[in-house]
């Protein structure tokens, strides 16, 4: 029982176990812990490095390359969406902003009605969520804890009479340092790195970090081997050593984007649906400049949210949340250049951000297919997002809502990432009409990667059986992560994935006998 | 070839046309924001109204480019209050340039208020130098050296009073003589 890094692997390894879990994030860590504590021999393979809080440097410049996919530079092929996805032992849970929502019931209803999802239900996940939320100390924020930045969004929602509530977060002893996105330096964030991973390892699981799973080897409907290439802990390049795992059951938990990529590299794609319908909650927002020092980089990233537009039917629904601004975040959001950018940066201490997450994948006419994952010639994931009018209009409406919130909260000026500046609510409609909302015309950040291995009951339209999370085409392969969502899940996804993984772990145990 | 030249000419012509930007479509100025922030400190109000344009929201004068940097441990806040009051009231010609006299817009009380604000907001890490050093430093070398070096043009008429007797004998110089007799300079003028 231990954690091995690329530096420890000095020869090719051949390993046997009950369960090989590929990925150590929200899906993989929970599955590994559930199975290891049940006495199963578990091996976890993780592409990212093993980084602990003592090495978290509270600096965007050093930590993004260390803890995020593609050094923080993952993006769609057309660069229209920047994708913040974690890459480390613990996965995205190490760098997320600790916002906790259970998957709403309406989402399960939608999956059942439109995507043939059976077996997994909201009610089935409730006991799993209850146990996980207790373990991760998920608690609702109090209004007196809310930082100045989120209070602006709260005030704006209040002034507009829109729905508002305080968020739940998985923290214990949080000092509200605000560095969630670069790794919690005091281990207050109850990420997989400090909870389920240590418990799994304590129970006997072997974790190999810096181990990139190249492919699964199949014989008929069985997986006979998992082949991983070992990376250097220093350079991240391959050392030439491989790890070959021969498990009884394989659990693919690389997350959206990476799980479909493993299947595609392994040529396991009988339905042609692998990598299709990948969703991101495309996020935009509005910055308000206030006659008060907001310091939007101080305090936890998110405390407040609004459900005001989550059920809208005349366009893409969206969820409103307070959102932080760090120098690099502001410096990389938006189209402004030169003196305009300098002027925006000078205003950072007075600025507040209201963020909006678009709910992609919910168009019942199925014109809303999100991204498709394919492979580059080098076998890496290539991400192509199909930008639709529904998305463009939805982002426009979302920016409008965020502008209204900032102005209602007293902003002297509010602006969007595509450079629309307004000083009063009367100016918003004209500004939105003037704005351009196509790909690379409005910068979009995404932090929630979902879909690509959709679950369902029809083998022709889904990749994974929603009754077990077993792959339709392999008897001993499960996919247990956010990639199985048939649409986006409409809320920050960590709790959704934990619950699904715990539920899925029961089916893996059943399969092990 | 001819077609290529015509195309190139059209492209270059296009490059010359700067797009006019609607001034409302630009970030609000930081000074406007700072001025809108409520404050109970009359010194801060004065600073925002009369000083912030050159010395900046952060008191650093854009790194010394537009005004003296109050936060510098070698900056103006090393000088005693009475010396600085003269600079505020009568103006000052220094290495950076000319600070206008504020005798007509700020009386002694408002000058003292703004000085109190400067020390509280920007002077936490600045030690006030002993009187003699400060006086000597202020009275002479820096200005003269700047003038000698041609950095400051002191030949033409100036709307602003200069604290050095060499330029404007009518204005009292912040020397030891003044400090011994700290009547307020506006009265003496």
XYZ file of C-alpha atoms in Angstrom:
702
model
C 0.000 0.000 0.000
C 1.638 3.136 -1.198
C 1.804 5.928 -3.705
C 4.395 5.510 -6.428
C 5.503 8.251 -8.802
C 7.266 8.049 -12.133
C 10.567 8.358 -10.298
C 9.930 5.084 -8.471
C 9.293 3.082 -11.626
C 12.763 2.165 -12.882
C 11.813 -0.908 -14.915
C 8.788 -2.167 -16.812
C 6.141 -3.468 -14.436
C 3.540 -6.196 -14.809
C 0.887 -6.062 -12.130
C -2.205 -8.062 -11.288
C -5.181 -6.964 -9.260
C -8.923 -7.219 -8.840
C -9.654 -3.726 -10.116
C -7.587 -1.293 -12.122
C -8.938 2.230 -11.739
C -7.795 4.647 -14.430
C -7.851 8.156 -12.998
C -7.857 9.368 -9.394
C -10.323 12.261 -9.530
C -13.907 12.540 -8.392
C -14.860 9.238 -10.037
C -11.751 7.094 -9.613
C -10.914 8.029 -6.034
C -14.370 7.158 -4.734
C -14.494 3.846 -6.609
C -10.983 2.956 -5.403
C -11.802 3.772 -1.798
C -15.072 1.845 -1.845
C -13.434 -1.252 -3.334
C -10.169 -1.136 -1.392
C -11.973 -0.795 1.926
C -14.088 -3.772 0.892
C -10.887 -5.797 0.685
C -10.382 -5.761 -3.083
C -6.895 -5.453 -4.551
C -6.957 -2.092 -6.301
C -4.395 -0.418 -8.555
C -4.939 3.229 -9.485
C -3.209 4.716 -12.531
C -3.039 8.511 -12.642
C -1.559 10.569 -15.456
C -0.904 13.608 -13.282
C 1.729 14.055 -10.618
C 1.508 13.551 -6.878
C 1.505 17.022 -5.355
C 0.709 17.758 -1.735
C -0.213 20.990 -0.012
C 3.357 21.725 1.098
C 4.165 22.150 -2.601
C 1.221 24.377 -3.448
C 2.805 27.739 -4.081
C -0.231 30.058 -4.124
C 0.841 31.290 -7.522
C -1.149 30.954 -10.708
C 1.990 31.042 -12.825
C 3.585 27.963 -11.266
C 0.542 25.976 -10.172
C -1.535 26.019 -13.358
C 1.178 24.190 -15.324
C 1.569 21.720 -12.472
C -2.052 20.938 -11.664
C -4.032 21.415 -14.868
C -4.418 19.492 -18.114
C -2.032 20.676 -20.803
C -0.371 23.062 -18.393
C -3.590 25.019 -17.977
C -3.766 25.557 -21.718
C -6.354 22.947 -22.660
C -8.840 24.436 -25.088
C -11.148 23.589 -27.933
C -9.404 23.227 -31.276
C -10.683 26.624 -32.425
C -9.549 28.173 -29.105
C -13.064 29.471 -28.502
C -13.254 27.840 -25.069
C -10.470 27.638 -22.512
C -10.858 24.427 -20.520
C -9.711 24.325 -16.915
C -9.448 20.654 -16.023
C -7.279 19.255 -13.261
C -4.440 16.814 -13.778
C -2.962 15.448 -10.582
C -3.490 12.787 -7.973
C -7.012 13.781 -6.914
C -7.874 15.150 -10.357
C -9.928 18.294 -10.681
C -11.038 17.972 -7.047
C -7.593 19.349 -6.092
C -8.183 22.601 -7.952
C -11.938 23.065 -7.970
C -13.623 25.905 -6.122
C -15.344 23.544 -3.624
C -18.866 24.316 -4.762
C -21.234 21.455 -3.950
C -24.584 20.732 -5.554
C -26.415 17.468 -5.905
C -27.607 16.748 -9.443
C -31.069 18.332 -9.628
C -34.008 15.982 -10.017
C -35.102 17.773 -13.169
C -31.840 16.663 -14.796
C -32.498 13.007 -14.037
C -36.025 13.468 -15.380
C -34.595 14.918 -18.580
C -32.113 12.033 -18.924
C -34.836 9.518 -18.385
C -37.252 11.156 -20.806
C -34.850 12.091 -23.610
C -31.793 9.837 -23.264
C -33.185 6.478 -22.227
C -31.470 6.538 -18.851
C -32.792 3.814 -16.549
C -31.468 2.383 -13.322
C -29.618 5.371 -11.969
C -32.004 7.879 -10.408
C -31.911 10.839 -8.095
C -33.410 8.744 -5.308
C -30.839 5.980 -5.815
C -28.001 8.434 -5.292
C -29.367 10.142 -2.171
C -27.903 7.675 0.347
C -24.543 7.851 -1.433
C -24.630 11.632 -1.389
C -25.497 11.688 2.286
C -22.495 9.530 3.178
C -20.120 11.451 0.945
C -21.290 14.868 2.099
C -20.711 13.807 5.696
C -17.229 12.540 4.876
C -16.329 15.693 2.951
C -17.824 18.015 5.558
C -20.106 19.640 2.999
C -21.668 22.649 4.668
C -23.619 25.716 3.648
C -21.825 29.055 3.846
C -23.122 31.706 6.233
C -23.825 35.236 5.048
C -21.269 36.640 7.493
C -18.563 34.569 5.787
C -19.279 35.883 2.306
C -16.483 38.003 0.850
C -16.971 41.460 -0.662
C -16.846 40.072 -4.187
C -19.682 37.592 -3.697
C -21.646 40.091 -1.630
C -21.911 42.236 -4.741
C -23.662 39.422 -6.599
C -25.830 38.802 -3.527
C -26.808 42.488 -3.323
C -27.557 42.617 -7.032
C -29.744 39.515 -6.909
C -31.529 40.965 -3.911
C -32.142 44.328 -5.590
C -33.550 42.615 -8.678
C -35.757 40.336 -6.602
C -34.170 37.268 -8.173
C -33.649 33.920 -6.469
C -30.527 33.823 -4.340
C -29.015 31.386 -1.884
C -25.744 30.516 -0.197
C -23.612 27.714 -1.592
C -22.514 24.485 0.033
C -18.768 23.759 0.117
C -16.621 20.736 1.006
C -14.227 22.383 3.430
C -13.062 21.803 6.975
C -11.320 24.637 8.811
C -11.423 26.855 5.732
C -9.399 30.043 6.186
C -10.932 31.588 3.059
C -7.502 32.147 1.544
C -8.997 32.164 -1.925
C -6.374 29.852 -3.382
C -8.710 26.919 -4.094
C -7.823 27.026 -7.774
C -4.113 26.535 -7.190
C -4.438 23.862 -4.513
C -5.521 24.368 -0.914
C -2.399 25.143 1.094
C -3.943 24.211 4.437
C -5.760 21.059 3.335
C -9.058 22.630 4.322
C -10.545 21.633 0.998
C -11.779 18.090 1.386
C -10.570 17.028 -2.033
C -9.912 13.442 -3.047
C -6.212 14.115 -2.390
C -6.781 14.337 1.366
C -9.820 12.078 1.820
C -10.692 9.122 -0.397
C -7.202 8.659 -1.896
C -5.427 8.276 1.477
C -8.233 6.011 2.674
C -7.934 3.837 -0.415
C -4.151 3.627 -0.029
C -4.509 2.912 3.695
C -6.800 0.028 2.785
C -4.193 -1.432 0.464
C -4.637 0.294 -2.886
C -1.487 0.926 -4.917
C -1.463 4.262 -6.692
C 0.862 4.979 -9.602
C 1.133 8.675 -10.445
C 2.744 9.889 -13.672
C 1.255 6.850 -15.432
C -0.545 7.763 -18.661
C -2.862 5.042 -19.882
C -2.220 4.613 -23.545
C -4.715 1.865 -24.269
C -6.754 -1.076 -23.095
C -6.017 -4.440 -24.671
C -9.127 -6.467 -25.523
C -9.897 -10.061 -26.334
C -13.492 -10.315 -27.452
C -15.683 -8.791 -24.754
C -12.892 -8.821 -22.157
C -10.121 -6.429 -21.241
C -6.891 -8.380 -20.798
C -4.510 -5.562 -20.081
C -4.167 -1.884 -19.308
C -0.992 -0.374 -20.780
C 0.386 2.784 -19.195
C 3.443 4.796 -20.174
C 5.422 6.204 -17.281
C 6.285 9.899 -17.184
C 9.232 11.642 -15.609
C 8.351 13.566 -12.473
C 10.835 16.213 -13.578
C 9.983 16.780 -17.223
C 6.620 15.021 -17.640
C 7.996 13.293 -20.736
C 7.844 9.510 -21.066
C 10.705 7.623 -19.433
C 10.386 4.611 -21.727
C 9.049 2.363 -18.973
C 5.588 0.879 -19.099
C 3.193 -0.474 -16.527
C 0.992 -3.318 -17.677
C -1.913 -4.114 -15.387
C -3.920 -7.302 -15.734
C -7.094 -6.710 -13.732
C -10.258 -8.720 -13.299
C -12.258 -5.513 -13.750
C -11.206 -2.216 -15.312
C -12.773 1.061 -14.224
C -12.200 3.926 -16.609
C -12.395 7.198 -14.661
C -10.252 9.632 -16.612
C -13.035 12.177 -16.756
C -14.719 13.650 -19.785
C -12.259 14.206 -22.652
C -9.682 11.709 -21.334
C -11.943 8.675 -20.835
C -13.293 8.842 -24.404
C -9.715 9.346 -25.616
C -8.607 6.101 -23.897
C -11.499 4.226 -25.524
C -10.725 5.703 -28.937
C -7.022 4.823 -28.626
C -8.123 1.311 -27.666
C -10.489 1.179 -30.676
C -13.450 0.372 -28.447
C -16.215 2.308 -30.141
C -18.807 0.001 -31.665
C -21.628 2.554 -31.646
C -19.528 5.427 -32.942
C -20.820 7.469 -29.985
C -17.551 7.628 -28.032
C -16.460 11.220 -27.546
C -19.756 12.585 -28.862
C -21.927 14.962 -26.829
C -19.243 16.349 -24.537
C -20.476 19.291 -22.500
C -18.789 22.032 -20.550
C -21.214 24.512 -18.953
C -19.808 27.299 -21.142
C -19.207 30.156 -18.735
C -19.286 33.891 -19.234
C -19.890 36.731 -16.844
C -19.819 40.434 -16.209
C -17.331 42.521 -14.300
C -18.671 45.427 -12.287
C -16.458 48.307 -11.209
C -17.516 49.674 -7.851
C -16.744 52.711 -5.757
C -15.449 50.448 -3.028
C -12.510 48.141 -2.652
C -13.813 44.688 -3.539
C -10.495 42.853 -3.865
C -12.100 39.962 -5.751
C -9.024 37.802 -5.159
C -9.567 37.813 -1.381
C -11.783 35.160 0.185
C -13.119 31.904 -1.130
C -14.043 31.846 -4.805
C -17.759 31.219 -4.504
C -20.388 31.693 -1.800
C -23.620 32.613 -3.568
C -25.704 31.468 -6.487
C -29.049 31.980 -8.172
C -31.459 29.509 -9.750
C -33.396 32.331 -11.385
C -32.773 31.121 -14.960
C -32.186 27.385 -14.553
C -35.614 26.416 -15.820
C -36.078 28.945 -18.604
C -37.606 27.477 -21.713
C -37.065 30.274 -24.228
C -33.357 29.593 -24.572
C -30.358 27.969 -22.942
C -30.873 27.886 -19.174
C -28.053 29.122 -16.971
C -26.908 29.136 -13.366
C -25.610 32.344 -11.809
C -22.752 32.209 -9.293
C -20.353 34.599 -7.659
C -16.907 34.102 -9.159
C -13.418 35.250 -8.197
C -10.936 37.293 -10.168
C -7.248 36.685 -9.832
C -4.753 38.778 -11.750
C -4.130 36.000 -14.233
C -7.821 35.259 -14.566
C -8.674 38.852 -15.351
C -5.574 39.169 -17.467
C -6.627 36.247 -19.608
C -10.377 36.847 -19.768
C -11.655 39.112 -22.428
C -10.611 40.558 -25.711
C -9.066 43.786 -24.419
C -5.515 44.564 -25.434
C -2.957 47.244 -24.687
C -4.141 50.308 -22.833
C -7.702 48.962 -22.525
C -6.383 45.853 -20.791
C -4.145 47.999 -18.609
C -7.109 50.142 -17.609
C -9.122 47.025 -16.709
C -6.251 45.610 -14.674
C -5.850 48.880 -12.785
C -9.478 48.539 -11.736
C -9.047 45.011 -10.387
C -9.251 45.997 -6.691
C -12.607 47.697 -7.348
C -13.949 44.945 -9.587
C -16.416 42.180 -8.912
C -17.356 39.266 -11.133
C -20.691 37.570 -11.551
C -20.274 34.293 -13.375
C -22.852 32.381 -15.387
C -22.771 28.716 -16.364
C -24.690 27.797 -19.506
C -26.529 24.478 -19.443
C -25.484 22.814 -22.664
C -26.986 19.617 -24.042
C -30.606 20.216 -23.035
C -32.149 21.222 -26.351
C -34.900 18.652 -26.876
C -34.622 19.090 -30.641
C -31.094 17.772 -30.299
C -29.388 20.661 -32.014
C -27.223 21.130 -28.977
C -24.565 18.455 -29.262
C -21.655 20.094 -27.497
C -18.168 18.939 -28.315
C -16.819 15.904 -30.081
C -13.594 14.299 -28.912
C -11.379 12.778 -31.558
C -7.692 11.896 -31.577
C -4.807 13.827 -33.022
C -2.204 11.903 -35.007
C -0.229 11.695 -31.757
C -3.161 10.085 -29.959
C -4.084 13.113 -27.873
C -7.617 14.351 -27.386
C -8.827 16.925 -29.878
C -11.887 18.871 -28.798
C -14.282 20.410 -31.306
C -17.254 22.281 -29.881
C -20.205 22.762 -32.212
C -21.209 26.355 -31.585
C -24.936 26.862 -32.142
C -27.254 29.833 -32.286
C -28.813 28.545 -29.086
C -25.445 28.784 -27.381
C -24.658 32.240 -28.768
C -28.029 33.595 -27.723
C -27.761 31.887 -24.369
C -24.371 33.448 -23.668
C -25.766 36.834 -24.668
C -28.685 36.447 -22.268
C -26.365 35.199 -19.541
C -24.087 38.218 -19.935
C -27.158 40.434 -19.794
C -28.235 38.905 -16.490
C -24.750 39.307 -15.041
C -24.561 42.947 -16.168
C -27.929 43.616 -14.538
C -26.767 42.075 -11.273
C -23.585 44.128 -11.156
C -25.386 47.389 -11.946
C -28.188 46.639 -9.492
C -25.508 46.166 -6.858
C -24.223 49.662 -7.513
C -21.473 49.207 -10.086
C -20.384 52.503 -11.644
C -19.696 50.560 -14.792
C -20.067 46.948 -15.835
C -18.524 45.178 -18.777
C -18.430 41.817 -20.494
C -15.495 39.789 -21.713
C -16.268 40.767 -25.293
C -15.862 44.433 -24.471
C -19.379 45.817 -23.958
C -19.357 48.600 -21.376
C -22.522 49.896 -19.697
C -23.188 52.392 -16.940
C -26.903 51.881 -16.452
C -29.421 49.107 -16.965
C -31.045 51.141 -19.749
C -27.948 50.610 -21.864
C -27.845 46.820 -21.539
C -30.204 45.778 -24.334
C -28.484 48.000 -26.884
C -25.085 46.749 -25.760
C -26.129 43.102 -26.042
C -27.541 43.759 -29.514
C -24.282 45.404 -30.520
C -22.189 42.524 -29.174
C -20.955 39.589 -31.208
C -21.551 36.192 -29.668
C -19.959 33.630 -31.937
C -16.896 31.458 -31.358
C -13.823 33.540 -30.518
C -16.041 36.623 -30.392
C -17.035 36.134 -26.772
C -14.347 34.471 -24.651
C -15.636 31.433 -22.779
C -14.060 29.674 -19.833
C -15.109 26.180 -18.917
C -14.303 24.233 -15.781
C -16.843 21.414 -15.889
C -16.127 18.595 -18.332
C -18.992 16.151 -18.803
C -20.189 13.619 -21.328
C -18.503 11.809 -24.181
C -19.352 8.298 -22.914
C -23.065 8.832 -22.468
C -24.967 6.358 -20.348
C -28.253 4.919 -21.497
C -29.933 1.666 -22.323
C -29.743 1.756 -26.108
C -26.393 0.459 -27.340
C -26.773 2.430 -30.557
C -27.075 5.809 -28.877
C -25.089 5.370 -25.672
C -21.673 4.064 -24.653
C -22.299 2.867 -21.114
C -25.225 0.959 -19.593
C -26.961 3.312 -17.181
C -28.156 0.382 -15.040
C -24.592 -0.564 -14.043
C -22.156 1.888 -15.689
C -20.708 -1.110 -17.504
C -19.505 -0.453 -21.057
C -21.978 -1.812 -23.597
C -19.242 -3.638 -25.500
C -17.119 -5.119 -22.706
C -18.195 -7.307 -19.787
C -15.382 -6.263 -17.450
C -15.079 -2.574 -18.241
C -16.900 0.135 -16.326
C -16.832 3.860 -17.035
C -17.394 5.782 -13.792
C -16.859 9.505 -14.068
C -18.462 12.659 -15.443
C -18.095 11.384 -18.979
C -21.241 9.250 -18.623
C -23.586 12.240 -18.249
C -25.846 12.422 -21.323
C -25.991 16.218 -21.001
C -24.285 18.690 -18.733
C -25.524 18.199 -15.188
C -26.489 21.888 -14.829
C -24.576 22.380 -11.560
C -20.922 22.278 -10.509
C -20.430 18.540 -11.008
C -18.195 17.215 -8.207
C -20.965 15.934 -5.919
C -22.824 14.493 -8.906
C -19.731 12.490 -9.833
C -18.972 11.367 -6.264
C -22.505 10.044 -5.876
C -22.474 8.332 -9.236
C -19.073 6.766 -8.471
C -20.182 5.432 -5.116
C -23.304 3.979 -6.742
C -21.185 2.554 -9.574
C -18.746 0.995 -7.099
C -21.575 -1.209 -5.832
C -22.048 -2.577 -9.350
C -18.317 -3.205 -9.724
C -18.360 -5.126 -6.448
C -21.258 -7.179 -7.709
C -19.345 -7.966 -10.876
C -16.309 -9.052 -8.838
C -18.499 -11.484 -6.929
C 1.749 41.558 -60.731
C -0.276 44.682 -61.284
C -3.194 43.081 -59.551
C -0.953 42.224 -56.615
C 0.206 45.819 -56.347
C -3.347 47.115 -56.436
C -4.334 44.609 -53.760
C -1.372 45.579 -51.620
C -2.232 49.252 -51.999
C -5.804 48.582 -50.907
C -4.604 46.575 -47.918
C -2.181 49.288 -46.879
C -4.852 51.944 -47.311
C -7.044 49.921 -45.007
C -4.300 49.760 -42.401
C -4.198 53.516 -42.185
C -7.774 53.871 -41.056
C -7.904 53.850 -37.317
C -11.237 52.698 -35.951
C -12.831 55.420 -33.882
C -13.704 54.028 -30.494
C -16.791 55.308 -28.737
C -15.372 56.803 -25.517
C -18.200 55.261 -23.506
C -16.880 51.856 -24.573
C -13.768 52.044 -22.455
C -12.994 51.149 -18.832
C -14.018 53.795 -16.339
C -11.052 55.788 -15.019
C -9.588 54.682 -11.738
C -9.565 58.266 -10.527
C -13.316 58.514 -11.167
C -13.857 55.388 -9.110
C -11.630 56.590 -6.305
C -13.409 59.930 -6.186
C -16.758 58.152 -5.886
C -15.764 56.090 -2.875
C -17.431 57.476 0.237
C -15.033 58.784 2.874
C -15.345 60.663 6.139
C -11.763 61.894 5.928
C -11.661 65.503 4.673
C -7.968 65.038 3.895
C -8.791 62.137 1.616
C -11.482 64.186 -0.109
C -8.951 66.920 -0.737
C -6.410 64.407 -2.001
C -8.911 62.980 -4.484
C -9.923 66.415 -5.682
C -6.517 68.051 -6.022
C -3.673 65.545 -5.779
C -4.774 62.212 -7.188
C -4.417 63.177 -10.823
C -0.617 63.364 -10.532
C 0.201 61.388 -7.404
C -2.220 58.582 -8.209
C -4.622 56.412 -6.298
C -1.685 54.599 -4.736
C 0.350 57.734 -3.935
C 3.182 56.542 -6.142
C 2.858 59.143 -8.865
C 2.888 56.408 -11.513
C 6.245 55.243 -10.216
C 7.519 58.801 -10.034
C 6.568 59.574 -13.622
C 3.761 62.021 -12.955
C 4.384 63.023 -9.348
C 6.505 62.276 -6.323
C 6.168 58.806 -4.821
C 4.854 59.243 -1.276
C 5.483 55.618 -0.377
C 9.205 55.793 -1.074
C 11.386 55.669 2.062
C 13.466 58.437 0.447
C 10.431 60.329 -0.834
C 8.869 63.612 0.192
C 7.253 62.228 3.334
C 10.725 62.062 4.906
C 10.446 65.841 5.311
C 8.760 67.423 8.320
C 5.221 68.706 8.102
C 6.147 72.364 8.000
C 8.458 71.816 5.057
C 5.830 69.891 3.179
C 3.177 72.514 3.920
C 5.317 75.009 2.078
C 5.551 72.679 -0.888
C 1.776 72.264 -0.952
C 0.965 75.915 -0.555
C 3.705 77.459 -2.616
C 4.301 74.676 -5.070
C 7.569 73.047 -5.759
C 9.946 72.492 -8.581
C 11.714 69.166 -8.223
C 13.358 66.450 -10.219
C 10.098 65.202 -11.616
C 8.740 68.541 -12.644
C 6.625 71.293 -11.273
C 3.949 70.945 -8.650
C 1.591 73.887 -8.809
C 1.042 76.148 -5.839
C -2.210 75.468 -4.013
C -2.382 78.700 -2.061
C -5.551 79.768 -3.865
C -7.404 76.485 -3.560
C -6.326 75.090 -0.216
C -5.981 77.072 2.954
C -3.763 76.056 5.810
C -6.393 73.837 7.391
C -7.095 71.798 4.279
C -3.391 71.540 3.558
C -2.790 70.152 7.030
C -5.695 67.726 6.553
C -4.350 66.401 3.297
C -0.883 66.085 4.784
C -2.340 64.058 7.634
C -4.009 61.823 5.072
C -0.759 61.410 3.140
C 1.102 60.301 6.239
C -1.652 57.931 7.325
C -2.289 56.346 3.932
C 1.131 56.330 2.321
C 3.689 57.113 4.996
C 3.495 54.065 7.227
C 6.954 52.911 6.169
C 8.539 56.321 5.775
C 10.650 57.757 8.595
C 10.767 61.529 8.928
C 14.384 62.646 8.564
C 16.010 65.011 11.125
C 15.216 68.628 10.442
C 18.647 69.768 9.314
C 19.081 67.005 6.774
C 15.630 67.488 5.445
C 16.014 71.205 5.176
C 19.375 71.019 3.445
C 18.162 68.367 1.118
C 15.090 70.283 0.192
C 16.655 73.680 -0.173
C 19.367 72.933 -2.562
C 21.037 70.218 -4.437
C 18.292 68.324 -6.104
C 16.654 71.293 -7.765
C 19.881 72.980 -8.643
C 21.383 69.822 -9.998
C 18.300 69.267 -12.106
C 18.407 72.793 -13.395
C 22.114 72.497 -14.163
C 21.510 69.280 -15.982
C 18.871 70.971 -18.070
C 16.119 68.724 -16.761
C 14.191 71.689 -15.447
C 13.767 74.771 -17.502
C 13.767 77.687 -15.089
C 14.228 80.415 -17.629
C 10.664 81.039 -18.631
C 7.837 82.523 -16.647
C 6.035 80.112 -14.420
C 2.527 80.186 -13.097
C 3.717 78.204 -10.187
C 5.674 79.539 -7.301
C 8.982 77.945 -6.668
C 10.138 77.289 -3.144
C 13.699 78.346 -3.860
C 14.705 81.939 -3.154
C 17.051 81.796 -6.107
C 14.085 81.674 -8.451
C 11.424 83.585 -6.572
C 12.764 85.561 -3.655
C 9.245 86.556 -2.727
C 8.424 83.077 -1.562
C 9.850 81.923 1.640
C 12.189 78.994 1.361
C 11.667 75.986 3.575
C 14.981 76.419 5.284
C 16.061 76.323 8.884
C 15.160 79.993 9.006
C 11.560 79.214 8.190
C 11.399 76.309 10.501
C 12.558 78.452 13.393
C 9.784 80.861 12.589
C 6.938 78.675 11.482
C 4.371 81.324 10.657
C 2.216 80.172 7.827
C 3.692 81.301 4.502
C 0.424 82.452 2.977
C 0.130 85.111 5.606
C 3.657 86.306 5.042
C 3.093 86.627 1.349
